[in-house]
Amino acid sequence: MKQQFSEALTIAGTDSGGGAGIEADIKTMQACQTFSTNVVVGVTAQNTLGVQGQYPLPRGIVNEQFKSVLANFAIKAAKTGALFDAEHVSMVADNLAHYQLQNVVVDPVMVAKGGAHLLTEQGIKTLKEKLLPQADVVTPNLPEAEILAGQKINSESDVKQAAIKIQQLGSPNVIIKGGHAQDATVSDYVRLADGTDYWLTSPRINTERTHGTGDTLSAAIVAYLAQGADLKTAINKAHKYLADIIQHPLYIGNGHGPLNHGSWKDDNDEI
């Protein structure tokens, strides 16, 4: 019997080290039983120690990739990752609108794990103005949420307030990832369009093998949305996926190592 895969799209930059970016997205979607197409917005020279170079691609190449993918694949969900600058944020937003893509997850990648900036100040402004209004879900980490909301986050009440402010930028559903906190438990805050909110928690694993966690979570959400899962189920299953694979590290590289995307065994438990 032929295996049927749902089809999704990742729109981001590459990671030559294989741990984050489009490479992480493809591995994640495959592990979650979804076929991943991709639009490469830029290329990075990158490894577990940091980003050594970044090179956004010309508009024509980006637009042609969108045209090719959408002419041939039944894309049920899409995500964005590192988009580099205002010009590339704008061209991605224009393509999302032109092709009327559904189930759009925006991972507002601003700074790489090693500290390199992956989105300019003007790019952040354009993301707020043109991209977030087209997002169904946005998944900032704590530092990104502070930037988007324009406030400091020092408490659970701050997290909730920031999520409401980010909703007001246009994305009806917000997940603020708590991985940058220092608590013994990692707590992600979910606020949905209907006002429902809840926390997803998992034990904090003492490891540096966390390169690409943000890309991985958003890609897993997209994978499950492409399969037809409702948003809450997709979010919860993606959280479970990330919490599981982080416990099975790959000892690769000398810095912030990659996740073990293929270690996931989906037991289809109820979420």
GROMACS .gro file of C-alpha atoms in nm:
model
  271
    1MET     CA    1   0.000   0.000   0.000
    2LYS     CA    2   0.129   0.345  -0.091
    3GLN     CA    3   0.194   0.573   0.205
    4GLN     CA    4   0.011   0.903   0.174
    5PHE     CA    5   0.185   1.212   0.308
    6SER     CA    6   0.030   1.552   0.364
    7GLU     CA    7   0.233   1.835   0.209
    8ALA     CA    8   0.365   2.144   0.387
    9LEU     CA    9   0.602   2.432   0.313
   10THR     CA   10   0.889   2.588   0.504
   11ILE     CA   11   1.008   2.937   0.408
   12ALA     CA   12   1.337   3.023   0.573
   13GLY     CA   13   1.715   3.022   0.554
   14THR     CA   14   1.947   2.725   0.543
   15ASP     CA   15   2.178   2.605   0.820
   16SER     CA   16   2.491   2.443   0.677
   17GLY     CA   17   2.538   2.273   1.014
   18GLY     CA   18   2.206   2.094   0.970
   19GLY     CA   19   2.065   2.171   1.315
   20ALA     CA   20   1.829   2.462   1.251
   21GLY     CA   21   1.665   2.645   0.963
   22ILE     CA   22   1.518   2.464   0.667
   23GLU     CA   23   1.720   2.151   0.744
   24ALA     CA   24   1.558   2.120   1.088
   25ASP     CA   25   1.215   2.188   0.938
   26ILE     CA   26   1.247   1.914   0.677
   27LYS     CA   27   1.370   1.659   0.931
   28THR     CA   28   1.093   1.751   1.174
   29MET     CA   29   0.814   1.730   0.920
   30GLN     CA   30   0.940   1.396   0.793
   31ALA     CA   31   0.956   1.260   1.149
   32CYS     CA   32   0.599   1.379   1.200
   33GLN     CA   33   0.481   1.206   0.882
   34THR     CA   34   0.444   1.516   0.662
   35PHE     CA   35   0.625   1.587   0.335
   36SER     CA   36   0.818   1.915   0.341
   37THR     CA   37   0.870   2.143   0.044
   38ASN     CA   38   1.080   2.456   0.087
   39VAL     CA   39   1.146   2.810  -0.028
   40VAL     CA   40   1.503   2.913   0.053
   41VAL     CA   41   1.510   3.284   0.137
   42GLY     CA   42   1.878   3.293   0.224
   43VAL     CA   43   2.184   3.083   0.291
   44THR     CA   44   2.395   3.081   0.606
   45ALA     CA   45   2.743   2.951   0.675
   46GLN     CA   46   2.674   2.802   1.017
   47ASN     CA   47   2.776   2.531   1.261
   48THR     CA   48   2.719   2.447   1.627
   49LEU     CA   49   2.952   2.731   1.730
   50GLY     CA   50   2.764   3.010   1.552
   51VAL     CA   51   2.682   3.183   1.225
   52GLN     CA   52   2.986   3.275   1.021
   53GLY     CA   53   2.800   3.430   0.726
   54GLN     CA   54   2.451   3.498   0.591
   55TYR     CA   55   2.349   3.566   0.234
   56PRO     CA   56   1.989   3.656   0.145
   57LEU     CA   57   1.884   3.544  -0.204
   58PRO     CA   58   1.762   3.772  -0.486
   59ARG     CA   59   1.390   3.843  -0.517
   60GLY     CA   60   1.355   3.660  -0.848
   61ILE     CA   61   1.486   3.333  -0.707
   62VAL     CA   62   1.258   3.353  -0.402
   63ASN     CA   63   0.953   3.430  -0.614
   64GLU     CA   64   1.031   3.148  -0.858
   65GLN     CA   65   1.050   2.898  -0.573
   66PHE     CA   66   0.705   3.000  -0.451
   67LYS     CA   67   0.569   2.971  -0.804
   68SER     CA   68   0.720   2.626  -0.858
   69VAL     CA   69   0.608   2.481  -0.526
   70LEU     CA   70   0.253   2.615  -0.539
   71ALA     CA   71   0.207   2.501  -0.899
   72ASN     CA   72   0.276   2.138  -0.815
   73PHE     CA   73   0.207   2.062  -0.448
   74ALA     CA   74  -0.109   2.064  -0.237
   75ILE     CA   75   0.027   2.275   0.047
   76LYS     CA   76  -0.195   2.247   0.354
   77ALA     CA   77   0.019   2.450   0.597
   78ALA     CA   78   0.330   2.668   0.588
   79LYS     CA   79   0.582   2.825   0.822
   80THR     CA   80   0.836   3.101   0.808
   81GLY     CA   81   1.172   3.111   0.984
   82ALA     CA   82   1.477   3.334   0.943
   83LEU     CA   83   1.400   3.602   0.681
   84PHE     CA   84   1.706   3.828   0.727
   85ASP     CA   85   1.581   4.179   0.640
   86ALA     CA   86   1.282   4.398   0.557
   87GLU     CA   87   1.301   4.331   0.182
   88HIS     CA   88   1.279   3.954   0.231
   89VAL     CA   89   1.008   3.975   0.497
   90SER     CA   90   0.807   4.187   0.254
   91MET     CA   91   0.853   3.954  -0.042
   92VAL     CA   92   0.752   3.654   0.168
   93ALA     CA   93   0.443   3.838   0.294
   94ASP     CA   94   0.353   3.931  -0.063
   95ASN     CA   95   0.378   3.570  -0.176
   96LEU     CA   96   0.172   3.442   0.118
   97ALA     CA   97  -0.101   3.687   0.021
   98HIS     CA   98  -0.077   3.612  -0.353
   99TYR     CA   99  -0.107   3.236  -0.309
  100GLN     CA  100  -0.353   3.266  -0.017
  101LEU     CA  101  -0.170   3.009   0.192
  102GLN     CA  102  -0.358   2.871   0.490
  103ASN     CA  103  -0.241   2.754   0.834
  104VAL     CA  104   0.056   2.991   0.839
  105VAL     CA  105   0.290   2.964   1.138
  106VAL     CA  106   0.540   3.248   1.184
  107ASP     CA  107   0.852   3.171   1.384
  108PRO     CA  108   0.992   3.525   1.422
  109VAL     CA  109   1.359   3.427   1.419
  110MET     CA  110   1.565   3.727   1.527
  111VAL     CA  111   1.881   3.594   1.693
  112ALA     CA  112   2.055   3.259   1.643
  113LYS     CA  113   2.148   3.039   1.942
  114GLY     CA  114   2.509   3.158   1.914
  115GLY     CA  115   2.409   3.524   1.922
  116ALA     CA  116   2.414   3.622   1.553
  117HIS     CA  117   2.133   3.858   1.447
  118LEU     CA  118   1.916   3.701   1.176
  119LEU     CA  119   1.666   3.987   1.131
  120THR     CA  120   1.740   4.358   1.102
  121GLU     CA  121   1.558   4.627   1.300
  122GLN     CA  122   1.368   4.734   0.989
  123GLY     CA  123   1.293   4.368   0.924
  124ILE     CA  124   1.128   4.342   1.266
  125LYS     CA  125   0.913   4.645   1.184
  126THR     CA  126   0.807   4.494   0.851
  127LEU     CA  127   0.736   4.159   1.017
  128LYS     CA  128   0.497   4.335   1.256
  129GLU     CA  129   0.327   4.532   0.980
  130LYS     CA  130   0.307   4.285   0.691
  131LEU     CA  131   0.370   3.929   0.809
  132LEU     CA  132   0.202   3.891   1.148
  133PRO     CA  133  -0.138   4.002   1.011
  134GLN     CA  134  -0.121   3.698   0.779
  135ALA     CA  135  -0.015   3.452   1.048
  136ASP     CA  136  -0.251   3.202   1.206
  137VAL     CA  137   0.005   3.132   1.479
  138VAL     CA  138   0.320   3.311   1.593
  139THR     CA  139   0.580   3.136   1.811
  140PRO     CA  140   0.827   3.381   1.969
  141ASN     CA  141   1.069   3.284   2.243
  142LEU     CA  142   1.091   3.511   2.548
  143PRO     CA  143   1.342   3.765   2.403
  144GLU     CA  144   1.147   3.779   2.075
  145ALA     CA  145   0.819   3.823   2.264
  146GLU     CA  146   0.970   4.118   2.453
  147ILE     CA  147   1.061   4.282   2.122
  148LEU     CA  148   0.726   4.218   1.959
  149ALA     CA  149   0.525   4.327   2.263
  150GLY     CA  150   0.753   4.619   2.350
  151GLN     CA  151   0.786   4.520   2.715
  152LYS     CA  152   1.002   4.328   2.958
  153ILE     CA  153   0.892   3.981   3.066
  154ASN     CA  154   0.981   3.889   3.423
  155SER     CA  155   0.677   3.696   3.542
  156GLU     CA  156   0.389   3.476   3.429
  157SER     CA  157   0.159   3.778   3.427
  158ASP     CA  158   0.408   3.957   3.198
  159VAL     CA  159   0.399   3.661   2.961
  160LYS     CA  160   0.019   3.675   2.944
  161GLN     CA  161   0.020   4.050   2.889
  162ALA     CA  162   0.279   4.019   2.613
  163ALA     CA  163   0.075   3.751   2.436
  164ILE     CA  164  -0.229   3.981   2.426
  165LYS     CA  165  -0.017   4.262   2.281
  166ILE     CA  166   0.123   4.028   2.016
  167GLN     CA  167  -0.229   3.916   1.924
  168GLN     CA  168  -0.309   4.281   1.861
  169LEU     CA  169  -0.038   4.285   1.591
  170GLY     CA  170  -0.254   4.051   1.385
  171SER     CA  171  -0.180   3.689   1.471
  172PRO     CA  172  -0.487   3.544   1.646
  173ASN     CA  173  -0.294   3.264   1.818
  174VAL     CA  174   0.030   3.307   2.013
  175ILE     CA  175   0.275   3.064   2.171
  176ILE     CA  176   0.545   3.220   2.388
  177LYS     CA  177   0.822   2.965   2.433
  178GLY     CA  178   0.983   2.949   2.777
  179GLY     CA  179   1.310   2.778   2.691
  180HIS     CA  180   1.516   3.090   2.766
  181ALA     CA  181   1.399   3.100   3.128
  182GLN     CA  182   1.601   2.932   3.403
  183ASP     CA  183   1.330   2.739   3.586
  184ALA     CA  184   1.351   2.365   3.643
  185THR     CA  185   1.042   2.329   3.427
  186VAL     CA  186   1.011   2.464   3.073
  187SER     CA  187   0.677   2.641   3.039
  188ASP     CA  188   0.531   2.748   2.705
  189TYR     CA  189   0.231   2.978   2.718
  190VAL     CA  190  -0.046   2.932   2.461
  191ARG     CA  191  -0.312   3.195   2.399
  192LEU     CA  192  -0.574   3.112   2.136
  193ALA     CA  193  -0.798   3.338   1.932
  194ASP     CA  194  -1.105   3.267   2.144
  195GLY     CA  195  -0.929   3.380   2.462
  196THR     CA  196  -0.852   3.027   2.580
  197ASP     CA  197  -0.507   3.009   2.735
  198TYR     CA  198  -0.298   2.741   2.900
  199TRP     CA  199   0.058   2.638   2.984
  200LEU     CA  200   0.245   2.345   2.835
  201THR     CA  201   0.520   2.221   3.066
  202SER     CA  202   0.804   1.972   3.050
  203PRO     CA  203   1.111   1.905   3.268
  204ARG     CA  204   1.414   2.113   3.171
  205ILE     CA  205   1.689   1.888   3.035
  206ASN     CA  206   2.040   1.998   3.130
  207THR     CA  207   2.193   1.993   2.782
  208GLU     CA  208   2.353   2.220   2.524
  209ARG     CA  209   2.203   2.005   2.246
  210THR     CA  210   1.921   2.250   2.180
  211HIS     CA  211   2.016   2.410   1.848
  212GLY     CA  212   1.705   2.461   1.637
  213THR     CA  213   1.441   2.405   1.906
  214GLY     CA  214   1.230   2.699   1.786
  215ASP     CA  215   1.239   2.587   1.424
  216THR     CA  216   1.155   2.234   1.531
  217LEU     CA  217   0.850   2.328   1.738
  218SER     CA  218   0.700   2.547   1.466
  219ALA     CA  219   0.772   2.287   1.197
  220ALA     CA  220   0.601   2.016   1.403
  221ILE     CA  221   0.294   2.236   1.445
  222VAL     CA  222   0.283   2.286   1.069
  223ALA     CA  223   0.323   1.912   1.010
  224TYR     CA  224   0.020   1.830   1.220
  225LEU     CA  225  -0.187   2.117   1.080
  226ALA     CA  226  -0.112   1.988   0.729
  227GLN     CA  227  -0.253   1.651   0.835
  228GLY     CA  228  -0.580   1.816   0.934
  229ALA     CA  229  -0.535   1.836   1.310
  230ASP     CA  230  -0.711   2.120   1.488
  231LEU     CA  231  -0.481   2.391   1.617
  232LYS     CA  232  -0.482   2.291   1.984
  233THR     CA  233  -0.404   1.928   1.898
  234ALA     CA  234  -0.127   2.035   1.660
  235ILE     CA  235   0.033   2.257   1.926
  236ASN     CA  236   0.012   1.992   2.196
  237LYS     CA  237   0.152   1.715   1.976
  238ALA     CA  238   0.436   1.940   1.860
  239HIS     CA  239   0.522   2.022   2.222
  240LYS     CA  240   0.525   1.652   2.304
  241TYR     CA  241   0.749   1.581   2.005
  242LEU     CA  242   1.008   1.842   2.108
  243ALA     CA  243   1.002   1.739   2.474
  244ASP     CA  244   1.067   1.380   2.370
  245ILE     CA  245   1.352   1.425   2.121
  246ILE     CA  246   1.545   1.666   2.344
  247GLN     CA  247   1.592   1.372   2.581
  248HIS     CA  248   1.780   1.177   2.310
  249PRO     CA  249   2.068   1.407   2.212
  250LEU     CA  250   2.312   1.370   1.928
  251TYR     CA  251   2.672   1.439   2.035
  252ILE     CA  252   2.773   1.630   1.723
  253GLY     CA  253   2.986   1.945   1.704
  254ASN     CA  254   3.159   2.143   1.978
  255GLY     CA  255   2.890   2.399   2.061
  256HIS     CA  256   2.512   2.411   2.073
  257GLY     CA  257   2.448   2.070   1.923
  258PRO     CA  258   2.153   1.964   1.707
  259LEU     CA  259   1.840   1.781   1.812
  260ASN     CA  260   1.782   1.417   1.727
  261HIS     CA  261   1.479   1.474   1.505
  262GLY     CA  262   1.450   1.115   1.388
  263SER     CA  263   1.431   0.963   1.737
  264TRP     CA  264   1.056   1.035   1.762
  265LYS     CA  265   0.816   0.743   1.776
  266ASP     CA  266   0.461   0.876   1.753
  267ASP     CA  267   0.243   0.644   1.956
  268ASN     CA  268  -0.070   0.839   1.856
  269ASP     CA  269  -0.166   0.886   2.221
  270GLU     CA  270  -0.454   1.121   2.286
  271ILE     CA  271  -0.329   1.472   2.363
   0.00000   0.00000   0.00000
